[in-house]
mmCIF file of C-alpha atoms in Angstrom:
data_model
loop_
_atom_site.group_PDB
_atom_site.id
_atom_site.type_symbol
_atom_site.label_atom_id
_atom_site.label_comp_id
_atom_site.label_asym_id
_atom_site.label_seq_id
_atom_site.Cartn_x
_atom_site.Cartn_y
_atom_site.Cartn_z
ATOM 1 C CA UNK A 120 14.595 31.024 -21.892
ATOM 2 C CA UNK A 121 15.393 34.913 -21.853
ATOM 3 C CA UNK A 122 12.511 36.717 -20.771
ATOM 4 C CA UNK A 123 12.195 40.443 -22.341
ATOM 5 C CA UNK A 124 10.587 42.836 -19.866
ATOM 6 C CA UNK A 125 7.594 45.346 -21.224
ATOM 7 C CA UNK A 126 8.651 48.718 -20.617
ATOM 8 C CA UNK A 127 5.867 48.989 -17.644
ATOM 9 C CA UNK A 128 7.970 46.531 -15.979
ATOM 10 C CA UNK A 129 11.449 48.139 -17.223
ATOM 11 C CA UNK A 130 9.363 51.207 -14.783
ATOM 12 C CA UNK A 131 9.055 49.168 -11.958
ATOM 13 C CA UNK A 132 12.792 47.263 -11.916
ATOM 14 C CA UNK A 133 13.700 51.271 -12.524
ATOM 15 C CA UNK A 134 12.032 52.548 -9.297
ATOM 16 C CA UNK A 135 13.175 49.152 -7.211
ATOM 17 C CA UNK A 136 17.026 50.047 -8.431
ATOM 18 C CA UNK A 137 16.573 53.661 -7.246
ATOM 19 C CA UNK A 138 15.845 52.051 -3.743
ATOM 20 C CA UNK A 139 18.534 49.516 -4.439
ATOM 21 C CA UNK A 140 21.269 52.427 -5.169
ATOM 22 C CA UNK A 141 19.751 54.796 -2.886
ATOM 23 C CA UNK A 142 20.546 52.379 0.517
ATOM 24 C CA UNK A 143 23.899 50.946 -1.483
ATOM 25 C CA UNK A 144 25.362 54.701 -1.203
ATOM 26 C CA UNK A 145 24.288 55.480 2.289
ATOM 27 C CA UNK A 146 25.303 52.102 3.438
ATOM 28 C CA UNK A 147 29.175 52.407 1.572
ATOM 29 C CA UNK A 148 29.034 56.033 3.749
ATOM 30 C CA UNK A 149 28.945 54.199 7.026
ATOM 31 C CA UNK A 150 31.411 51.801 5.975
ATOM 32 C CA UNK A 151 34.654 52.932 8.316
ATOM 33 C CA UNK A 152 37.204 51.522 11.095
ATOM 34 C CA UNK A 153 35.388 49.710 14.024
ATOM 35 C CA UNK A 154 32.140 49.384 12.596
ATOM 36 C CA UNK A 155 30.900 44.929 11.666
ATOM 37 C CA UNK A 156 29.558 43.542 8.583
ATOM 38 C CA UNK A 157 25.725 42.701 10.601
ATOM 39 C CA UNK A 158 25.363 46.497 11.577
ATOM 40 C CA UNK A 159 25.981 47.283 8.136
ATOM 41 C CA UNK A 160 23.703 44.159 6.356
ATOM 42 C CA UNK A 161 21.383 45.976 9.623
ATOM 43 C CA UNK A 162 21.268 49.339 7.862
ATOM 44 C CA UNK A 163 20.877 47.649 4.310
ATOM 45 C CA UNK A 164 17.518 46.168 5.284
ATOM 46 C CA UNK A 165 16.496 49.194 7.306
ATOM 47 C CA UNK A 166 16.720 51.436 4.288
ATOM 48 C CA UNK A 167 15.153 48.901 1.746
ATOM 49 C CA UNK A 168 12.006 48.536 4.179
ATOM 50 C CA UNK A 169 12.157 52.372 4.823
ATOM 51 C CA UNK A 170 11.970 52.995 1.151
ATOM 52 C CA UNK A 171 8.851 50.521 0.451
ATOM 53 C CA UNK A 172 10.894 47.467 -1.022
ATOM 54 C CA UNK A 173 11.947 44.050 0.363
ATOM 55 C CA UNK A 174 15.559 42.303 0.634
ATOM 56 C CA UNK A 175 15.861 39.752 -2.428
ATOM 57 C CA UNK A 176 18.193 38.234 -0.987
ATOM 58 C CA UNK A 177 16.203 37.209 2.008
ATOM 59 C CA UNK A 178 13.579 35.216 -0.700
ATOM 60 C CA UNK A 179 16.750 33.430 -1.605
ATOM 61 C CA UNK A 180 16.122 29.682 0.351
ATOM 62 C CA UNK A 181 18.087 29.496 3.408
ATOM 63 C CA UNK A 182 19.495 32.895 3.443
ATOM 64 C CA UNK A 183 18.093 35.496 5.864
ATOM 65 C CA UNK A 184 20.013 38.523 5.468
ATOM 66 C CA UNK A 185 19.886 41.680 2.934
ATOM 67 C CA UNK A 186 23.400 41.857 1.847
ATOM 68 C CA UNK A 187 26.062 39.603 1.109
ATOM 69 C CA UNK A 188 29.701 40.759 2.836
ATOM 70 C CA UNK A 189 33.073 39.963 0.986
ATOM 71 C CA UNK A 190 35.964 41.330 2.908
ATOM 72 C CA UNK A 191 39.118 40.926 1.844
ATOM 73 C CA UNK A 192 40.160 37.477 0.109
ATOM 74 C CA UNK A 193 36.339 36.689 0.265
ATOM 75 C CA UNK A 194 35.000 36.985 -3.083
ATOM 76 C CA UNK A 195 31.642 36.462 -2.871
ATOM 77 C CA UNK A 196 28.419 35.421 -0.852
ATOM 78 C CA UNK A 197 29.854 36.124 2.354
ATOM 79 C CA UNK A 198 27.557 36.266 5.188
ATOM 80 C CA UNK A 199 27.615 39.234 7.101
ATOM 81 C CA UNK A 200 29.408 38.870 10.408
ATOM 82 C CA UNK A 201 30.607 40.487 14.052
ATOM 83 C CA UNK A 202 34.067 41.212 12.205
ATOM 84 C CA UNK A 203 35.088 44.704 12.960
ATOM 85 C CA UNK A 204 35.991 46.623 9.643
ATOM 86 C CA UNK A 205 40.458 47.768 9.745
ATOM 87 C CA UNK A 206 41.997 50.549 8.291
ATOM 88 C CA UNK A 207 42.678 49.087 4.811
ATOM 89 C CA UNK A 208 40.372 46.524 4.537
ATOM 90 C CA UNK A 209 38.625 46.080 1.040
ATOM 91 C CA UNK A 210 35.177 45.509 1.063
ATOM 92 C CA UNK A 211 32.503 44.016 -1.394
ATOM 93 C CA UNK A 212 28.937 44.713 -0.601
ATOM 94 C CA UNK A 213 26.187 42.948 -2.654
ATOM 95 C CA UNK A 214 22.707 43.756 -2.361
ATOM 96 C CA UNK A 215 19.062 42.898 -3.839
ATOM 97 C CA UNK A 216 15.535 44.357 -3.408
ATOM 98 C CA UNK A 217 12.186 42.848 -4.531
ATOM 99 C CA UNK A 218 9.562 45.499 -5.269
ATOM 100 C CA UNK A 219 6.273 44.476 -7.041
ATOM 101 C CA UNK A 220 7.375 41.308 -7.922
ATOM 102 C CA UNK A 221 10.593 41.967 -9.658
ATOM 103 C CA UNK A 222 14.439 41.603 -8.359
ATOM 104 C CA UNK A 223 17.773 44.428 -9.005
ATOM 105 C CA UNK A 224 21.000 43.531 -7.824
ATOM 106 C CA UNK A 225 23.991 45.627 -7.201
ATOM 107 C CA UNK A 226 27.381 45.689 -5.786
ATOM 108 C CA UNK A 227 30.047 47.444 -5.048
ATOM 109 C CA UNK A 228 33.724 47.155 -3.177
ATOM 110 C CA UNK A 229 35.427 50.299 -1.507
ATOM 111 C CA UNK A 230 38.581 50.869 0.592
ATOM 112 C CA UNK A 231 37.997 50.723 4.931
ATOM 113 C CA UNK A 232 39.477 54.162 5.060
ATOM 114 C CA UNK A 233 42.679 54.761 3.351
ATOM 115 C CA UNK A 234 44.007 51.546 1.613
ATOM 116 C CA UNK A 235 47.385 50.600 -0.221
ATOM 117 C CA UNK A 236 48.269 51.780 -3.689
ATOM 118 C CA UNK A 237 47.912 48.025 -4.795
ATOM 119 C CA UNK A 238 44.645 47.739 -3.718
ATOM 120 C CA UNK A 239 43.918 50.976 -4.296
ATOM 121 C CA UNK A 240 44.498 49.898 -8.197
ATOM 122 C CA UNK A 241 43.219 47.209 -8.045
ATOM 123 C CA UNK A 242 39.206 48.708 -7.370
ATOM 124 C CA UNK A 243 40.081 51.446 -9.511
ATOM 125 C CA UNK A 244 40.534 48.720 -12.459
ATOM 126 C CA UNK A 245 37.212 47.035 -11.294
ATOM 127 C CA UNK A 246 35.471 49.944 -11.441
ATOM 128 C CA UNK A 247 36.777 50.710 -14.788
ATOM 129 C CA UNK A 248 36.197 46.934 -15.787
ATOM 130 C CA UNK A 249 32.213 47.597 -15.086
ATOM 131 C CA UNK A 250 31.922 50.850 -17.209
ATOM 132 C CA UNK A 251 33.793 49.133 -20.023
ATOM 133 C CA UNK A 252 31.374 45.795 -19.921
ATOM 134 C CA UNK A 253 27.767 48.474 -19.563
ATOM 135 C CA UNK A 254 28.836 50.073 -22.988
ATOM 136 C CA UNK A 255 28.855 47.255 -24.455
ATOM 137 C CA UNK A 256 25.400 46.416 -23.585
ATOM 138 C CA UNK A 257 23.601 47.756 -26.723
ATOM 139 C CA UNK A 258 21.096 46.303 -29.368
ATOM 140 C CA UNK A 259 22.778 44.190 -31.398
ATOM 141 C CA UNK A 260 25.780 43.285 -29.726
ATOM 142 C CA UNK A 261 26.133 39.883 -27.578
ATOM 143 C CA UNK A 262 26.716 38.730 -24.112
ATOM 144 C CA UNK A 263 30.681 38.142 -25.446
ATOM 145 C CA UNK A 264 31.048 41.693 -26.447
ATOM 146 C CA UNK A 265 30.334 42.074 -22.202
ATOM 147 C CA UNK A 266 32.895 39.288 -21.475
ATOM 148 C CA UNK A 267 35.436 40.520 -23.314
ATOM 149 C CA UNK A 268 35.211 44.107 -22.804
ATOM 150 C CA UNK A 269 35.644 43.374 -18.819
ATOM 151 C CA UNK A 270 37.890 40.335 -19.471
ATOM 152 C CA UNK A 271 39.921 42.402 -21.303
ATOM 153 C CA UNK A 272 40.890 45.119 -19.008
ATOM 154 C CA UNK A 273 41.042 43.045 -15.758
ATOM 155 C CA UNK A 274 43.597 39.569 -17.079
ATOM 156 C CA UNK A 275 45.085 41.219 -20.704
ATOM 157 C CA UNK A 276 45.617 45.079 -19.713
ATOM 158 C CA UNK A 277 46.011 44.569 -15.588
ATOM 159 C CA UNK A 278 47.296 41.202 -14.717
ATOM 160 C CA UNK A 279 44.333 40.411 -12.533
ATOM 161 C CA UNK A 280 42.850 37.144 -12.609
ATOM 162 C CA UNK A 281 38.464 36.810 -13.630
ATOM 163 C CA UNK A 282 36.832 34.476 -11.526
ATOM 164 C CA UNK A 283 35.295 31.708 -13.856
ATOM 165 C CA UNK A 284 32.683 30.192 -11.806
ATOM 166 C CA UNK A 285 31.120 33.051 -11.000
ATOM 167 C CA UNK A 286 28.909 34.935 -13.812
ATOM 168 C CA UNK A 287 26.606 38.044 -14.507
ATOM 169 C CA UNK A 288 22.872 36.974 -14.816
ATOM 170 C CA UNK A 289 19.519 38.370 -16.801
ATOM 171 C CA UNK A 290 17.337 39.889 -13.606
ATOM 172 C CA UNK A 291 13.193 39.862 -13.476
ATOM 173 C CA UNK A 292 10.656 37.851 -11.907
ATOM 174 C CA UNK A 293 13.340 35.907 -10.350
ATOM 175 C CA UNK A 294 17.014 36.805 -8.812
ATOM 176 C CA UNK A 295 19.032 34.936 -11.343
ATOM 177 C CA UNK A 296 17.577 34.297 -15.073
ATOM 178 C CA UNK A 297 18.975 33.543 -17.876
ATOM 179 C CA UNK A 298 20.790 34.757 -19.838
ATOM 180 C CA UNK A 299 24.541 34.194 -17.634
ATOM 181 C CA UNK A 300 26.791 36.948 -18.332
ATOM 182 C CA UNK A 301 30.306 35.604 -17.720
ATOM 183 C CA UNK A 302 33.309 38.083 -17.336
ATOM 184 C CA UNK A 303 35.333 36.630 -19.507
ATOM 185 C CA UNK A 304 34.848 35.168 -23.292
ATOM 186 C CA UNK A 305 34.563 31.405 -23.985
ATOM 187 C CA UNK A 306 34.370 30.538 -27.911
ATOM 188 C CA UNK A 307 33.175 33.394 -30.241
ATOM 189 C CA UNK A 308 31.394 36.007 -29.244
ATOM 190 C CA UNK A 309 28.698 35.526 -32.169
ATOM 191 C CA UNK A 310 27.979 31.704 -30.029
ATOM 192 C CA UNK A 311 26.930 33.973 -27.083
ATOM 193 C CA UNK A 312 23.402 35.660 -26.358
ATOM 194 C CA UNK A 313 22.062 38.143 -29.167
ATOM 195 C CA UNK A 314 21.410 41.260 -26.562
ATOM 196 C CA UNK A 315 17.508 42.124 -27.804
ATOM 197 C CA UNK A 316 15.755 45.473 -26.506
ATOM 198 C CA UNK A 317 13.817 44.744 -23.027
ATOM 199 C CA UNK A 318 16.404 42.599 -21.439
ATOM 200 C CA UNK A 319 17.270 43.003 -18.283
ATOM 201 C CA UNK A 320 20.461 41.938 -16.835
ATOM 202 C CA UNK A 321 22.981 42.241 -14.187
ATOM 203 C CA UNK A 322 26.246 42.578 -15.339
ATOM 204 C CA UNK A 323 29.254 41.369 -12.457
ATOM 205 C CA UNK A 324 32.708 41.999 -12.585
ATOM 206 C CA UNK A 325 33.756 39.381 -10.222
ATOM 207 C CA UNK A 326 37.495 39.012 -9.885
ATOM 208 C CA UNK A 327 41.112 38.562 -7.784
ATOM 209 C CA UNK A 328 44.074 40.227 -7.143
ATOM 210 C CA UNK A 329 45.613 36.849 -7.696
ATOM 211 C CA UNK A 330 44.499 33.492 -9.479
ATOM 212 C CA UNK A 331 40.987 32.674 -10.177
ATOM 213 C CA UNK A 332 40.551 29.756 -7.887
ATOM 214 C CA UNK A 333 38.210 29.747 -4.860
ATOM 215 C CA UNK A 334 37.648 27.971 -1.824
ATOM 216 C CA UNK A 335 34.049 27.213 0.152
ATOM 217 C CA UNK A 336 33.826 27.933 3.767
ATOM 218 C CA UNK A 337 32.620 25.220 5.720
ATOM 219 C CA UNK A 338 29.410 27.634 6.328
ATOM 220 C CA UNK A 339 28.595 26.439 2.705
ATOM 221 C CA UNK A 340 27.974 30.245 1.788
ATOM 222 C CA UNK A 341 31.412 32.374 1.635
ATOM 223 C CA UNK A 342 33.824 31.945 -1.238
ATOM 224 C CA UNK A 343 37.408 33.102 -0.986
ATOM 225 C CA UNK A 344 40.265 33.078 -2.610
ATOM 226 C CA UNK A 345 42.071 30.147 -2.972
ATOM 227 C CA UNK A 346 45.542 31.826 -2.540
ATOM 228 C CA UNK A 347 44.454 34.569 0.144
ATOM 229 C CA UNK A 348 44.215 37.419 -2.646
ATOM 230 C CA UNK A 349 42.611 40.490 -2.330
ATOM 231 C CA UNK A 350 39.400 39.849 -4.468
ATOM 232 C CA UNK A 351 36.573 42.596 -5.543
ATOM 233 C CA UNK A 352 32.895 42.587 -7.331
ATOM 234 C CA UNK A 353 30.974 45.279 -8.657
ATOM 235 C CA UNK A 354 27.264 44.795 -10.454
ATOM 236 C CA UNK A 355 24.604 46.628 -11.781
ATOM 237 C CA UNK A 356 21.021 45.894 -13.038
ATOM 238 C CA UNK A 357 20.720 47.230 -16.370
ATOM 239 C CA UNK A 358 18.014 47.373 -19.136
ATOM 240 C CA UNK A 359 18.461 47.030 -23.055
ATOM 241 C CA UNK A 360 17.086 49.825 -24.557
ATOM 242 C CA UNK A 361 17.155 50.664 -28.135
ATOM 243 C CA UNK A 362 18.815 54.037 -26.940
ATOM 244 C CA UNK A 363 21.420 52.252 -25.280
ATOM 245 C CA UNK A 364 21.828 50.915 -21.958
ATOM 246 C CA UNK A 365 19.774 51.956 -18.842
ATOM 247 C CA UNK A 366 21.279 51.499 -15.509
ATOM 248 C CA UNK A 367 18.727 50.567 -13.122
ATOM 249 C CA UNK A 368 20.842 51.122 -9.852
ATOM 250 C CA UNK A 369 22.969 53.871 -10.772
#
């Protein structure tokens, strides 16, 4: 069942993506050479309990850190580590906060310093991938006009492959609601979710340099690439707004 969100609680979601965004950005600033994954999922959950909130992902069962860590080929859900960022390392960072009783989610990948062109593109077309999928995210539309917008840009236009087990999510009460929000279309678009004003979701672009299979590490967490790709995410919480879409972690 989608649940629609009063606009009291659109508030609340609003002010727990501010904190959200606000430690994402200072925590992507400290991202250089010689500095691990733990000190920055350390400075994650620093900020979020500076700024009044609580790490979501820590109320996930089983997990006890703030952020998830992909560097590299890992794709997702990687658990933050002693590895020592390189010069031209990619890496994803994925982050919740809980604030009076409601989840946002964002992530983002960036370069370890200066990266090749290749990859270089390739976060460029992620990035661009993202923006394309939030303007589609309008009264009236569905969750397919997302898909394809992103699915579009990343496999059709770029060559890039979009991970298929992995999906976009409605956000609220709980980390991961329905409705999913894949990043790429199956069947026709008018089969998908109807987006309706007050929904809340997260919308992922989730996707490889190479082919769209993954492996699991035998930590049971950290998903990588089954050919050793590079492979990048990028998310924001977003409302549905009969103005259009509101970014909750911009």
């Amino acid at each position: 069942m989608i649940k629609i969100k009063t606009p009291q609680e659109i508030k609340i979601m609003q002010a727990s993506g501010k904190m959200l965004a606000d430690t994402l950005w200072e925590v992507v600033e400290n991202v250089k050479p010689g500095v691990s994954e733990i000190e920055l999922d350390a400075l994650s959950e620093k900020l979020i309990r500076q700024k009044g909130g609580e790490p979501g992902f820590q109320k996930v069962p089983g997990y006890k850190h703030a952020t998830c860590i992909s560097t590299n080929d890992v794709v997702v859900h990687g658990i933050p580590s002693n590895y020592k960022l390189k010069e031209g390392d990619i890496i994803g960072i994925d982050c919740g906060v809980f604030y009076k009783g409601f989840h946002t989610d964002m992530a983002q990948t960036v370069s370890v310093g200066k990266t090749s062109d290749k990859a270089q593109k390739f976060l460029e077309v992620g990035g661009k991938a993202l923006e394309m999928g939030i303007k589609q995210a309008i009264v009236g539309n569905h969750v397919g006009h997302i898909s394809k917008a992103i699915q579009d840009l990343v496999e059709l236009q770029n060559g890039y492959s979009v991970v298929r087990t992995l999906v976009g999510h409605g956000v609220g009460r709980q980390l991961h609601e329905e409705p999913e929000v894949p990043g790429y279309l199956q069947g026709k678009i008018e089969k998908t979710p109807l987006l309706k004003e007050g929904m809340v979701i997260a919308i992922e672009v989730i996707y490889n340099m190479g082919g769209p299979d993954l492996t699991l590490d035998d930590d049971g967490w950290t998903l990588r690439t089954k050919d050793n790709s590079l492979a990048g995410l990028f998310e924001r919480t977003l409302a549905i707004t009969k103005t259009g879409p509101l970014i909750l972690t911009p």
